Structure formats: structure tokens, C-alpha cells
mmCIF file of N, CA and C in Angstrom:
data_model
loop_
_atom_site.group_PDB
_atom_site.id
_atom_site.type_symbol
_atom_site.label_atom_id
_atom_site.label_comp_id
_atom_site.label_asym_id
_atom_site.label_seq_id
_atom_site.Cartn_x
_atom_site.Cartn_y
_atom_site.Cartn_z
ATOM 1 N N GLY A 1 -14.857 12.643 -16.158
ATOM 2 C CA GLY A 1 -15.826 13.657 -16.925
ATOM 3 C C GLY A 1 -15.458 13.251 -18.644
ATOM 4 N N ILE A 2 -17.014 12.617 -19.163
ATOM 5 C CA ILE A 2 -17.217 12.685 -21.091
ATOM 6 C C ILE A 2 -17.434 13.612 -20.999
ATOM 7 N N VAL A 3 -17.048 14.166 -22.633
ATOM 8 C CA VAL A 3 -17.046 14.951 -23.592
ATOM 9 C C VAL A 3 -18.027 14.773 -24.507
ATOM 10 N N ALA A 4 -18.483 15.429 -24.746
ATOM 11 C CA ALA A 4 -19.627 14.939 -26.082
ATOM 12 C C ALA A 4 -18.832 16.566 -27.225
ATOM 13 N N SER A 5 -18.091 16.163 -27.767
ATOM 14 C CA SER A 5 -18.067 17.361 -28.899
ATOM 15 C C SER A 5 -19.919 17.242 -29.793
ATOM 16 N N GLY A 6 -20.391 18.964 -30.261
ATOM 17 C CA GLY A 6 -21.762 18.155 -30.824
ATOM 18 C C GLY A 6 -22.126 17.305 -31.673
ATOM 19 N N THR A 7 -20.687 17.224 -32.588
ATOM 20 C CA THR A 7 -21.108 16.377 -33.425
ATOM 21 C C THR A 7 -20.305 14.959 -33.574
ATOM 22 N N SER A 8 -19.251 14.872 -33.025
ATOM 23 C CA SER A 8 -18.577 14.139 -32.863
ATOM 24 C C SER A 8 -18.160 12.569 -32.536
ATOM 25 N N SER A 9 -16.913 13.160 -30.981
ATOM 26 C CA SER A 9 -16.280 12.923 -30.184
ATOM 27 C C SER A 9 -17.236 12.752 -29.427
ATOM 28 N N VAL A 10 -16.855 11.397 -28.043
ATOM 29 C CA VAL A 10 -16.886 11.724 -26.674
ATOM 30 C C VAL A 10 -15.509 10.555 -26.601
ATOM 31 N N VAL A 11 -15.374 11.422 -25.588
ATOM 32 C CA VAL A 11 -13.927 11.136 -25.046
ATOM 33 C C VAL A 11 -14.622 11.520 -23.322
ATOM 34 N N GLU A 12 -13.922 10.629 -22.534
ATOM 35 C CA GLU A 12 -12.930 10.830 -20.786
ATOM 36 C C GLU A 12 -11.766 11.199 -20.309
ATOM 37 N N TYR A 13 -12.294 12.410 -19.271
ATOM 38 C CA TYR A 13 -11.197 13.075 -18.768
ATOM 39 C C TYR A 13 -11.378 13.006 -17.779
ATOM 40 N N THR A 14 -10.546 13.720 -16.915
ATOM 41 C CA THR A 14 -10.163 14.503 -15.909
ATOM 42 C C THR A 14 -11.015 15.377 -15.296
ATOM 43 N N LEU A 15 -10.737 15.528 -15.209
ATOM 44 C CA LEU A 15 -11.517 17.506 -14.460
ATOM 45 C C LEU A 15 -10.994 17.889 -13.435
ATOM 46 N N ILE A 16 -10.206 19.423 -13.890
ATOM 47 C CA ILE A 16 -9.956 20.205 -13.064
ATOM 48 C C ILE A 16 -9.941 21.491 -13.669
ATOM 49 N N LYS A 17 -10.749 21.705 -12.681
ATOM 50 C CA LYS A 17 -11.269 24.024 -12.128
ATOM 51 C C LYS A 17 -10.088 24.558 -12.696
ATOM 52 N N GLY A 18 -11.053 25.202 -14.463
ATOM 53 C CA GLY A 18 -10.106 26.359 -15.031
ATOM 54 C C GLY A 18 -8.960 25.066 -15.631
ATOM 55 N N SER A 19 -9.185 23.842 -16.251
ATOM 56 C CA SER A 19 -8.919 23.490 -17.236
ATOM 57 C C SER A 19 -8.840 22.732 -17.840
ATOM 58 N N PRO A 20 -8.629 21.771 -19.046
ATOM 59 C CA PRO A 20 -9.295 21.327 -19.609
ATOM 60 C C PRO A 20 -9.043 19.764 -19.213
ATOM 61 N N GLY A 21 -8.367 19.778 -18.005
ATOM 62 C CA GLY A 21 -7.857 17.886 -17.558
ATOM 63 C C GLY A 21 -7.270 17.311 -18.940
ATOM 64 N N THR A 22 -7.153 16.027 -18.231
ATOM 65 C CA THR A 22 -6.359 14.856 -19.023
ATOM 66 C C THR A 22 -6.698 13.663 -19.651
ATOM 67 N N VAL A 23 -6.390 13.307 -20.875
ATOM 68 C CA VAL A 23 -7.625 12.283 -21.521
ATOM 69 C C VAL A 23 -7.430 10.865 -21.136
ATOM 70 N N LEU A 24 -7.970 10.776 -21.067
ATOM 71 C CA LEU A 24 -8.197 8.980 -19.751
ATOM 72 C C LEU A 24 -8.122 7.907 -21.129
ATOM 73 N N THR A 25 -8.000 6.218 -20.902
ATOM 74 C CA THR A 25 -7.821 6.066 -21.625
ATOM 75 C C THR A 25 -9.013 5.825 -22.045
ATOM 76 N N ALA A 26 -9.652 5.632 -22.207
ATOM 77 C CA ALA A 26 -10.128 5.177 -23.480
ATOM 78 C C ALA A 26 -11.681 3.784 -22.889
ATOM 79 N N MET A 27 -13.376 3.620 -21.738
ATOM 80 C CA MET A 27 -13.928 2.576 -21.096
ATOM 81 C C MET A 27 -14.789 3.017 -21.728
ATOM 82 N N ILE A 28 -15.232 3.738 -22.515
ATOM 83 C CA ILE A 28 -16.922 4.389 -23.489
ATOM 84 C C ILE A 28 -16.881 3.077 -24.086
ATOM 85 N N THR A 29 -17.935 2.639 -24.347
ATOM 86 C CA THR A 29 -18.936 2.303 -25.836
ATOM 87 C C THR A 29 -19.510 2.820 -25.825
ATOM 88 N N ILE A 30 -20.110 3.430 -27.262
ATOM 89 C CA ILE A 30 -20.920 3.662 -27.443
ATOM 90 C C ILE A 30 -21.599 2.990 -28.506
ATOM 91 N N ASP A 31 -22.991 2.867 -27.766
ATOM 92 C CA ASP A 31 -24.557 1.842 -27.952
ATOM 93 C C ASP A 31 -25.609 2.203 -29.746
ATOM 94 N N SER A 32 -25.415 3.795 -29.765
ATOM 95 C CA SER A 32 -26.100 4.302 -30.253
ATOM 96 C C SER A 32 -25.559 6.264 -30.748
ATOM 97 N N ASP A 33 -25.419 6.681 -31.609
ATOM 98 C CA ASP A 33 -25.635 7.991 -31.185
ATOM 99 C C ASP A 33 -25.883 8.795 -32.691
ATOM 100 N N THR A 34 -27.047 10.189 -31.619
ATOM 101 C CA THR A 34 -28.047 9.922 -33.444
ATOM 102 C C THR A 34 -28.008 11.691 -33.140
ATOM 103 N N ILE A 35 -27.507 11.958 -34.755
ATOM 104 C CA ILE A 35 -27.824 13.867 -34.535
ATOM 105 C C ILE A 35 -29.244 13.622 -35.196
ATOM 106 N N ASP A 36 -30.061 14.771 -34.962
ATOM 107 C CA ASP A 36 -31.601 15.280 -35.269
ATOM 108 C C ASP A 36 -31.710 16.312 -35.917
ATOM 109 N N SER A 37 -30.725 16.575 -37.133
ATOM 110 C CA SER A 37 -30.452 18.291 -37.164
ATOM 111 C C SER A 37 -32.270 18.594 -37.627
ATOM 112 N N GLY A 38 -32.880 18.597 -37.348
ATOM 113 C CA GLY A 38 -33.923 19.524 -37.113
ATOM 114 C C GLY A 38 -34.914 19.734 -36.035
ATOM 115 N N ALA A 39 -34.564 18.500 -35.399
ATOM 116 C CA ALA A 39 -34.489 19.399 -33.785
ATOM 117 C C ALA A 39 -33.641 19.913 -33.027
ATOM 118 N N GLY A 40 -32.530 18.850 -33.428
ATOM 119 C CA GLY A 40 -31.279 20.289 -32.672
ATOM 120 C C GLY A 40 -30.528 19.648 -32.116
ATOM 121 N N THR A 41 -30.958 18.327 -32.219
ATOM 122 C CA THR A 41 -29.968 17.253 -30.726
ATOM 123 C C THR A 41 -29.668 16.456 -30.767
ATOM 124 N N ARG A 42 -28.599 16.246 -30.384
ATOM 125 C CA ARG A 42 -27.986 15.397 -30.125
ATOM 126 C C ARG A 42 -27.714 14.225 -29.260
ATOM 127 N N THR A 43 -28.465 12.772 -29.394
ATOM 128 C CA THR A 43 -28.249 12.122 -27.781
ATOM 129 C C THR A 43 -27.691 10.693 -28.451
ATOM 130 N N ILE A 44 -26.716 9.937 -26.921
ATOM 131 C CA ILE A 44 -25.634 9.461 -27.671
ATOM 132 C C ILE A 44 -26.641 8.608 -26.100
ATOM 133 N N VAL A 45 -26.749 6.489 -26.054
ATOM 134 C CA VAL A 45 -26.392 6.089 -25.349
ATOM 135 C C VAL A 45 -25.182 4.837 -25.662
ATOM 136 N N MET A 46 -24.799 5.670 -23.822
ATOM 137 C CA MET A 46 -22.926 4.786 -24.035
ATOM 138 C C MET A 46 -22.687 3.859 -22.845
ATOM 139 N N SER A 47 -21.979 2.767 -22.860
ATOM 140 C CA SER A 47 -22.517 2.072 -22.117
ATOM 141 C C SER A 47 -20.558 1.698 -21.592
ATOM 142 N N ARG A 48 -20.863 1.636 -19.742
ATOM 143 C CA ARG A 48 -18.926 1.633 -19.731
ATOM 144 C C ARG A 48 -19.226 1.049 -18.252
ATOM 145 N N ASP A 49 -18.087 0.056 -18.176
ATOM 146 C CA ASP A 49 -18.109 -0.733 -16.877
ATOM 147 C C ASP A 49 -18.778 -0.344 -15.658
ATOM 148 N N ARG A 50 -18.798 -0.123 -14.436
ATOM 149 C CA ARG A 50 -19.438 0.077 -13.076
ATOM 150 C C ARG A 50 -17.068 0.779 -12.969
ATOM 151 N N ALA A 51 -16.688 0.343 -12.151
ATOM 152 C CA ALA A 51 -15.346 0.621 -12.297
ATOM 153 C C ALA A 51 -14.283 0.662 -12.722
ATOM 154 N N GLY A 52 -13.540 2.010 -12.352
ATOM 155 C CA GLY A 52 -12.599 3.171 -13.265
ATOM 156 C C GLY A 52 -11.812 1.482 -13.483
ATOM 157 N N THR A 53 -10.677 2.262 -13.985
ATOM 158 C CA THR A 53 -9.491 1.092 -14.490
ATOM 159 C C THR A 53 -8.398 1.414 -14.537
ATOM 160 N N THR A 54 -8.438 3.366 -13.567
ATOM 161 C CA THR A 54 -7.809 4.068 -12.926
ATOM 162 C C THR A 54 -7.702 4.506 -11.626
ATOM 163 N N VAL A 55 -7.248 5.506 -11.162
ATOM 164 C CA VAL A 55 -7.878 6.095 -9.626
ATOM 165 C C VAL A 55 -8.707 7.644 -9.822
ATOM 166 N N ASN A 56 -8.284 8.186 -11.199
ATOM 167 C CA ASN A 56 -8.167 8.579 -12.247
ATOM 168 C C ASN A 56 -9.848 8.104 -13.105
ATOM 169 N N HIS A 57 -9.938 7.621 -13.446
ATOM 170 C CA HIS A 57 -11.679 7.351 -14.229
ATOM 171 C C HIS A 57 -12.770 7.056 -12.719
ATOM 172 N N TYR A 58 -14.361 7.497 -13.035
ATOM 173 C CA TYR A 58 -14.976 8.171 -12.183
ATOM 174 C C TYR A 58 -15.039 6.814 -11.782
ATOM 175 N N THR A 59 -15.478 6.105 -10.617
ATOM 176 C CA THR A 59 -16.415 4.550 -10.602
ATOM 177 C C THR A 59 -17.339 4.316 -9.721
ATOM 178 N N PHE A 60 -18.475 3.841 -10.174
ATOM 179 C CA PHE A 60 -19.703 4.616 -10.169
ATOM 180 C C PHE A 60 -20.286 3.675 -9.024
ATOM 181 N N PRO A 61 -20.713 4.643 -8.574
ATOM 182 C CA PRO A 61 -21.096 3.026 -6.977
ATOM 183 C C PRO A 61 -22.269 1.661 -6.951
ATOM 184 N N ASN A 62 -22.052 1.034 -6.192
ATOM 185 C CA ASN A 62 -22.893 -0.106 -5.920
ATOM 186 C C ASN A 62 -24.025 0.222 -5.514
ATOM 187 N N THR A 63 -24.363 0.303 -5.154
ATOM 188 C CA THR A 63 -25.947 0.988 -4.547
ATOM 189 C C THR A 63 -26.394 2.823 -4.775
ATOM 190 N N ALA A 64 -28.577 2.387 -4.914
ATOM 191 C CA ALA A 64 -28.583 3.098 -5.182
ATOM 192 C C ALA A 64 -29.081 4.693 -4.285
ATOM 193 N N GLY A 65 -28.664 5.302 -5.284
ATOM 194 C CA GLY A 65 -27.689 7.067 -4.031
ATOM 195 C C GLY A 65 -28.201 7.887 -5.700
ATOM 196 N N ASN A 66 -27.738 9.158 -5.123
ATOM 197 C CA ASN A 66 -27.274 10.433 -6.638
ATOM 198 C C ASN A 66 -25.317 10.265 -6.590
ATOM 199 N N ILE A 67 -25.788 10.429 -7.816
ATOM 200 C CA ILE A 67 -24.391 10.681 -8.682
ATOM 201 C C ILE A 67 -23.622 11.792 -9.019
ATOM 202 N N PRO A 68 -22.895 13.211 -8.492
ATOM 203 C CA PRO A 68 -22.751 14.338 -8.864
ATOM 204 C C PRO A 68 -22.550 14.409 -10.560
ATOM 205 N N PHE A 69 -23.425 15.978 -11.260
ATOM 206 C CA PHE A 69 -23.549 15.391 -12.637
ATOM 207 C C PHE A 69 -23.091 17.241 -13.187
ATOM 208 N N ILE A 70 -22.157 17.635 -13.710
ATOM 209 C CA ILE A 70 -22.263 19.133 -13.947
ATOM 210 C C ILE A 70 -22.321 19.044 -15.958
ATOM 211 N N TRP A 71 -22.207 19.974 -16.551
ATOM 212 C CA TRP A 71 -22.989 19.941 -17.029
ATOM 213 C C TRP A 71 -22.057 21.631 -17.594
ATOM 214 N N ALA A 72 -21.641 21.452 -19.076
ATOM 215 C CA ALA A 72 -21.373 22.605 -19.537
ATOM 216 C C ALA A 72 -22.257 22.978 -21.224
ATOM 217 N N LEU A 73 -22.031 23.896 -22.147
ATOM 218 C CA LEU A 73 -21.993 23.793 -23.810
ATOM 219 C C LEU A 73 -21.159 25.423 -23.855
ATOM 220 N N GLY A 74 -20.693 25.192 -24.423
ATOM 221 C CA GLY A 74 -19.089 25.984 -25.218
ATOM 222 C C GLY A 74 -20.662 27.421 -25.212
ATOM 223 N N ASN A 75 -19.317 28.764 -25.389
ATOM 224 C CA ASN A 75 -20.461 30.381 -26.236
ATOM 225 C C ASN A 75 -20.350 29.615 -27.617
ATOM 226 N N ASN A 76 -19.559 28.657 -28.447
ATOM 227 C CA ASN A 76 -19.210 28.734 -29.912
ATOM 228 C C ASN A 76 -19.345 27.530 -30.742
ATOM 229 N N GLY A 77 -20.889 27.408 -30.129
ATOM 230 C CA GLY A 77 -21.435 26.284 -30.671
ATOM 231 C C GLY A 77 -20.155 25.044 -30.268
ATOM 232 N N PRO A 78 -20.978 23.771 -31.700
ATOM 233 C CA PRO A 78 -20.201 21.951 -31.310
ATOM 234 C C PRO A 78 -18.216 22.407 -30.864
ATOM 235 N N THR A 79 -17.267 22.360 -30.844
ATOM 236 C CA THR A 79 -16.514 21.404 -29.886
ATOM 237 C C THR A 79 -15.956 21.202 -29.340
ATOM 238 N N THR A 80 -14.715 20.918 -30.260
ATOM 239 C CA THR A 80 -13.963 19.752 -28.980
ATOM 240 C C THR A 80 -12.604 20.380 -28.525
ATOM 241 N N SER A 81 -13.305 21.844 -28.539
ATOM 242 C CA SER A 81 -11.859 22.432 -28.693
ATOM 243 C C SER A 81 -12.427 23.320 -26.651
ATOM 244 N N TYR A 82 -10.740 23.283 -25.441
ATOM 245 C CA TYR A 82 -11.149 23.626 -24.310
ATOM 246 C C TYR A 82 -11.369 25.053 -24.298
ATOM 247 N N GLY A 83 -13.206 25.726 -23.605
ATOM 248 C CA GLY A 83 -12.181 26.718 -23.640
ATOM 249 C C GLY A 83 -14.085 28.017 -22.457
ATOM 250 N N TYR A 84 -13.600 28.849 -22.149
ATOM 251 C CA TYR A 84 -14.927 29.914 -21.295
ATOM 252 C C TYR A 84 -16.201 28.865 -21.807
ATOM 253 N N HIS A 85 -16.673 28.606 -21.145
ATOM 254 C CA HIS A 85 -18.623 28.643 -21.486
ATOM 255 C C HIS A 85 -19.445 29.533 -20.490
ATOM 256 N N GLY A 86 -19.134 30.282 -20.152
ATOM 257 C CA GLY A 86 -20.276 31.652 -19.804
ATOM 258 C C GLY A 86 -21.051 30.950 -18.505
ATOM 259 N N SER A 87 -21.184 32.385 -18.365
ATOM 260 C CA SER A 87 -22.064 31.879 -16.549
ATOM 261 C C SER A 87 -23.036 30.964 -16.641
ATOM 262 N N SER A 88 -23.834 31.379 -18.280
ATOM 263 C CA SER A 88 -25.350 30.883 -17.373
ATOM 264 C C SER A 88 -25.644 29.839 -18.202
ATOM 265 N N ASN A 89 -23.881 28.990 -19.487
ATOM 266 C CA ASN A 89 -23.711 27.712 -19.632
ATOM 267 C C ASN A 89 -24.108 26.392 -19.024
ATOM 268 N N GLY A 90 -24.122 27.339 -17.842
ATOM 269 C CA GLY A 90 -23.641 25.099 -17.382
ATOM 270 C C GLY A 90 -24.632 25.436 -16.039
ATOM 271 N N GLY A 91 -24.489 23.634 -15.756
ATOM 272 C CA GLY A 91 -25.143 23.810 -14.003
ATOM 273 C C GLY A 91 -24.663 22.335 -13.300
ATOM 274 N N ALA A 92 -25.355 22.236 -11.982
ATOM 275 C CA ALA A 92 -24.177 20.222 -11.916
ATOM 276 C C ALA A 92 -26.118 20.129 -11.206
ATOM 277 N N ALA A 93 -26.256 19.080 -10.439
ATOM 278 C CA ALA A 93 -27.480 18.104 -10.734
ATOM 279 C C ALA A 93 -26.731 17.836 -9.855
ATOM 280 N N GLY A 94 -27.944 16.573 -9.322
ATOM 281 C CA GLY A 94 -27.470 15.479 -8.252
ATOM 282 C C GLY A 94 -28.371 13.988 -9.536
ATOM 283 N N VAL A 95 -28.090 12.976 -10.561
ATOM 284 C CA VAL A 95 -28.874 11.550 -10.852
ATOM 285 C C VAL A 95 -28.817 10.986 -9.973
ATOM 286 N N GLY A 96 -29.855 10.376 -9.703
ATOM 287 C CA GLY A 96 -30.446 9.401 -9.187
ATOM 288 C C GLY A 96 -29.891 8.323 -9.546
ATOM 289 N N THR A 97 -29.962 7.337 -8.905
ATOM 290 C CA THR A 97 -29.125 5.336 -9.461
ATOM 291 C C THR A 97 -29.671 4.207 -8.780
ATOM 292 N N LEU A 98 -30.128 3.431 -9.749
ATOM 293 C CA LEU A 98 -31.315 2.212 -8.716
ATOM 294 C C LEU A 98 -29.988 1.501 -7.976
ATOM 295 N N ALA A 99 -30.297 0.921 -7.440
ATOM 296 C CA ALA A 99 -29.407 -0.736 -6.974
ATOM 297 C C ALA A 99 -29.201 -1.221 -7.684
ATOM 298 N N THR A 100 -28.155 -1.954 -8.506
ATOM 299 C CA THR A 100 -27.582 -2.592 -9.543
ATOM 300 C C THR A 100 -27.590 -4.766 -9.232
ATOM 301 N N THR A 101 -28.068 -5.191 -9.322
ATOM 302 C CA THR A 101 -28.464 -6.146 -9.221
ATOM 303 C C THR A 101 -27.977 -7.795 -10.270
ATOM 304 N N THR A 102 -27.271 -8.750 -10.168
ATOM 305 C CA THR A 102 -26.671 -9.404 -10.976
ATOM 306 C C THR A 102 -27.304 -10.074 -11.870
ATOM 307 N N PRO A 103 -27.577 -10.374 -12.355
ATOM 308 C CA PRO A 103 -28.339 -9.934 -14.326
ATOM 309 C C PRO A 103 -28.933 -11.134 -14.285
ATOM 310 N N PRO A 104 -29.651 -12.114 -14.297
ATOM 311 C CA PRO A 104 -29.727 -13.856 -14.241
ATOM 312 C C PRO A 104 -29.323 -14.789 -14.199
ATOM 313 N N SER A 105 -28.627 -16.002 -15.100
ATOM 314 C CA SER A 105 -27.273 -16.317 -16.519
ATOM 315 C C SER A 105 -29.031 -16.521 -16.999
ATOM 316 N N VAL A 106 -28.057 -16.555 -18.392
ATOM 317 C CA VAL A 106 -29.288 -17.083 -19.471
ATOM 318 C C VAL A 106 -28.020 -18.356 -20.154
ATOM 319 N N SER A 107 -29.250 -20.179 -19.827
ATOM 320 C CA SER A 107 -28.654 -21.089 -20.783
ATOM 321 C C SER A 107 -29.155 -21.229 -21.495
#
């Protein structure tokens, strides 16, 4: 899973029910990280290779379909500490993906 604190770090973890999991070797590149204090939002654009470098890293499918997505928001505001997020501060969904193609070469 990818965990972003409300203010700074973005870290990739294994997901373990009822546990903070384990920090994985970084594969993520942060392309942009913008905080809009007025709107109270943070937008992170990141990229990563499709295939995980270890069996613990998620490997994204190379065909169109859905990937599982879960989210949670801590009860005590932005934090990098693991903790209970409450029964109404989380959810799950499927995120649609498009089939990938090989980009054209530039000469």
C-alpha cells in the first residue's frame, strides 16, 4: 500500500490487517506534491514501474480492468503514525485501469 501523511512523506508498505505493515524499498517517484491550504487538500502525482521489485510490492496488471483500492483517514489529523482510523474513516473500491500500450519511439 502507499501511505501519504497529510503533510510530507509518501511511503510504500506491505499491508497487514491490524498492523502497520512493513516499509518497503522505495519504488515511487513523486512527480508533484501540492498543498492547497485554503481548500484543505493535498494532491500528489506519483509514478512507479508497473512490476514490483519484490514479491511484497504490488504488481499492476498490464491489461484493462480494476485494481483493488482501500483508503483510511486517521482520527487525529495528518500523521505518519499507525493508529485506529475509526469505523467511518475508511473504505474500499475498484479503480478502473486502461490497457497499456508501448509508447512510440521518439527519434
